[in-house]
Amino acid sequence: MKQIKIAPSMLSADFAKFGEEVALTTASGADLLHLDVMDGSFVKNISFGPKFIKEARPYSKAVFDAHLMIVNPWNYIERFAEAGADIITVHYEACKDRLKDTLKAIKSLGVKCGAVINPDTDVSAIKDVIEECDMLLLMSVFPGFGGQKFIPEVLPKIEEAARLIESTEKNIDLEIDGGITLENVKAVKDAGANVIVAGSTVFKEKDRAAIIRALREV
Ligand code: DX5
Ligand code: ZN
């Protein structure tokens, strides 16, 4: 069994005191900090860019997991790498036939890389790039906003992605993002996900350490 890692989505944090939020979430036991970058074009929401991440970087030694929901991500990967991202994930839907080259470009910057697919994209879409990936990210909501409801049809896709990863015999993380709660986290782990993103579930609780622990242990 792979180690379970919890990745609070900082999209649900208080942006007015982002540094403190990053520090507190790290001290509360987060393994990764999931950083949702949205451009108002690939998704219908705008969040933050590299400057925001760069200025948050000194507040935490946790893994900075930048989830790019932007068009033409290859134009920005260098800036996110410079800003201090430890892993950069890009969408198949934004890259299409440039996905493999984009993943390689991320790695050439000395940063880990991953491919992301939306709930309505088949796992087969990223079959050819799996060997390049340090992580695969499956969306369990349509990207754009925190606080949406988990789409249960994604569960068999997690199993399929886990089998695909196993077939490589490489140590590739399988991350799940969107609508994760204490009620459904066991199902996603049982299906094979080991990196658990949770935004609203973590940030609606006063005791962040307790909810992170609970998500890990359920
Ligand atoms: C959605 C983002 C998610 C989101 C998760 O576009 O990629 O990371 O913030 O938030 P919750 O856990 O509230 O669904
Ligand atoms: Zn995300």
PDB file of N, CA, C and O and ligand atoms in Angstrom, residues 9 34-36 67 69 137 139 177 197, ligand 2:
ATOM      1  N   SER A   9      -6.536  21.945  -0.272  1.00  0.00           N
ATOM      2  CA  SER A   9      -6.602  22.896  -1.389  1.00  0.00           C
ATOM      3  C   SER A   9      -6.686  24.302  -0.825  1.00  0.00           C
ATOM      4  O   SER A   9      -7.675  24.678  -0.195  1.00  0.00           O
ATOM      5  N   HIS A  34      -2.046  22.029  -1.961  1.00  0.00           N
ATOM      6  CA  HIS A  34      -2.568  22.001  -3.324  1.00  0.00           C
ATOM      7  C   HIS A  34      -2.922  23.435  -3.731  1.00  0.00           C
ATOM      8  O   HIS A  34      -3.732  24.093  -3.078  1.00  0.00           O
ATOM      9  N   LEU A  35      -2.299  23.912  -4.800  1.00  0.00           N
ATOM     10  CA  LEU A  35      -2.425  25.313  -5.212  1.00  0.00           C
ATOM     11  C   LEU A  35      -3.124  25.378  -6.563  1.00  0.00           C
ATOM     12  O   LEU A  35      -2.551  25.003  -7.599  1.00  0.00           O
ATOM     13  N   ASP A  36      -4.375  25.816  -6.540  1.00  0.00           N
ATOM     14  CA  ASP A  36      -5.217  25.808  -7.739  1.00  0.00           C
ATOM     15  C   ASP A  36      -5.067  27.105  -8.523  1.00  0.00           C
ATOM     16  O   ASP A  36      -5.528  28.160  -8.093  1.00  0.00           O
ATOM     17  N   HIS A  67      -1.595  23.001  -9.355  1.00  0.00           N
ATOM     18  CA  HIS A  67      -2.554  22.419 -10.305  1.00  0.00           C
ATOM     19  C   HIS A  67      -2.950  23.517 -11.283  1.00  0.00           C
ATOM     20  O   HIS A  67      -3.716  24.417 -10.936  1.00  0.00           O
ATOM     21  N   MET A  69      -4.863  25.116 -14.043  1.00  0.00           N
ATOM     22  CA  MET A  69      -6.097  25.079 -14.847  1.00  0.00           C
ATOM     23  C   MET A  69      -6.071  26.300 -15.751  1.00  0.00           C
ATOM     24  O   MET A  69      -6.806  27.270 -15.564  1.00  0.00           O
ATOM     25  N   LEU A 137      -3.429  12.955 -11.731  1.00  0.00           N
ATOM     26  CA  LEU A 137      -4.485  13.619 -10.974  1.00  0.00           C
ATOM     27  C   LEU A 137      -5.822  13.408 -11.683  1.00  0.00           C
ATOM     28  O   LEU A 137      -5.979  13.778 -12.841  1.00  0.00           O
ATOM     29  N   MET A 139      -9.714  14.351 -11.644  1.00  0.00           N
ATOM     30  CA  MET A 139     -10.705  15.296 -11.115  1.00  0.00           C
ATOM     31  C   MET A 139     -11.996  14.542 -10.807  1.00  0.00           C
ATOM     32  O   MET A 139     -12.512  13.796 -11.653  1.00  0.00           O
ATOM     33  N   ASP A 177      -9.100  14.856  -6.696  1.00  0.00           N
ATOM     34  CA  ASP A 177      -9.370  16.270  -6.393  1.00  0.00           C
ATOM     35  C   ASP A 177     -10.818  16.621  -6.696  1.00  0.00           C
ATOM     36  O   ASP A 177     -11.239  16.561  -7.852  1.00  0.00           O
ATOM     37  N   VAL A 197      -6.803  15.426  -2.141  1.00  0.00           N
ATOM     38  CA  VAL A 197      -7.007  16.882  -2.078  1.00  0.00           C
ATOM     39  C   VAL A 197      -8.326  17.135  -1.349  1.00  0.00           C
ATOM     40  O   VAL A 197      -9.317  16.447  -1.594  1.00  0.00           O
TER      41      VAL A 197
HETATM   42 ZN    ZN B   2      -7.173  21.323  -7.741  1.00  0.00          ZN
END
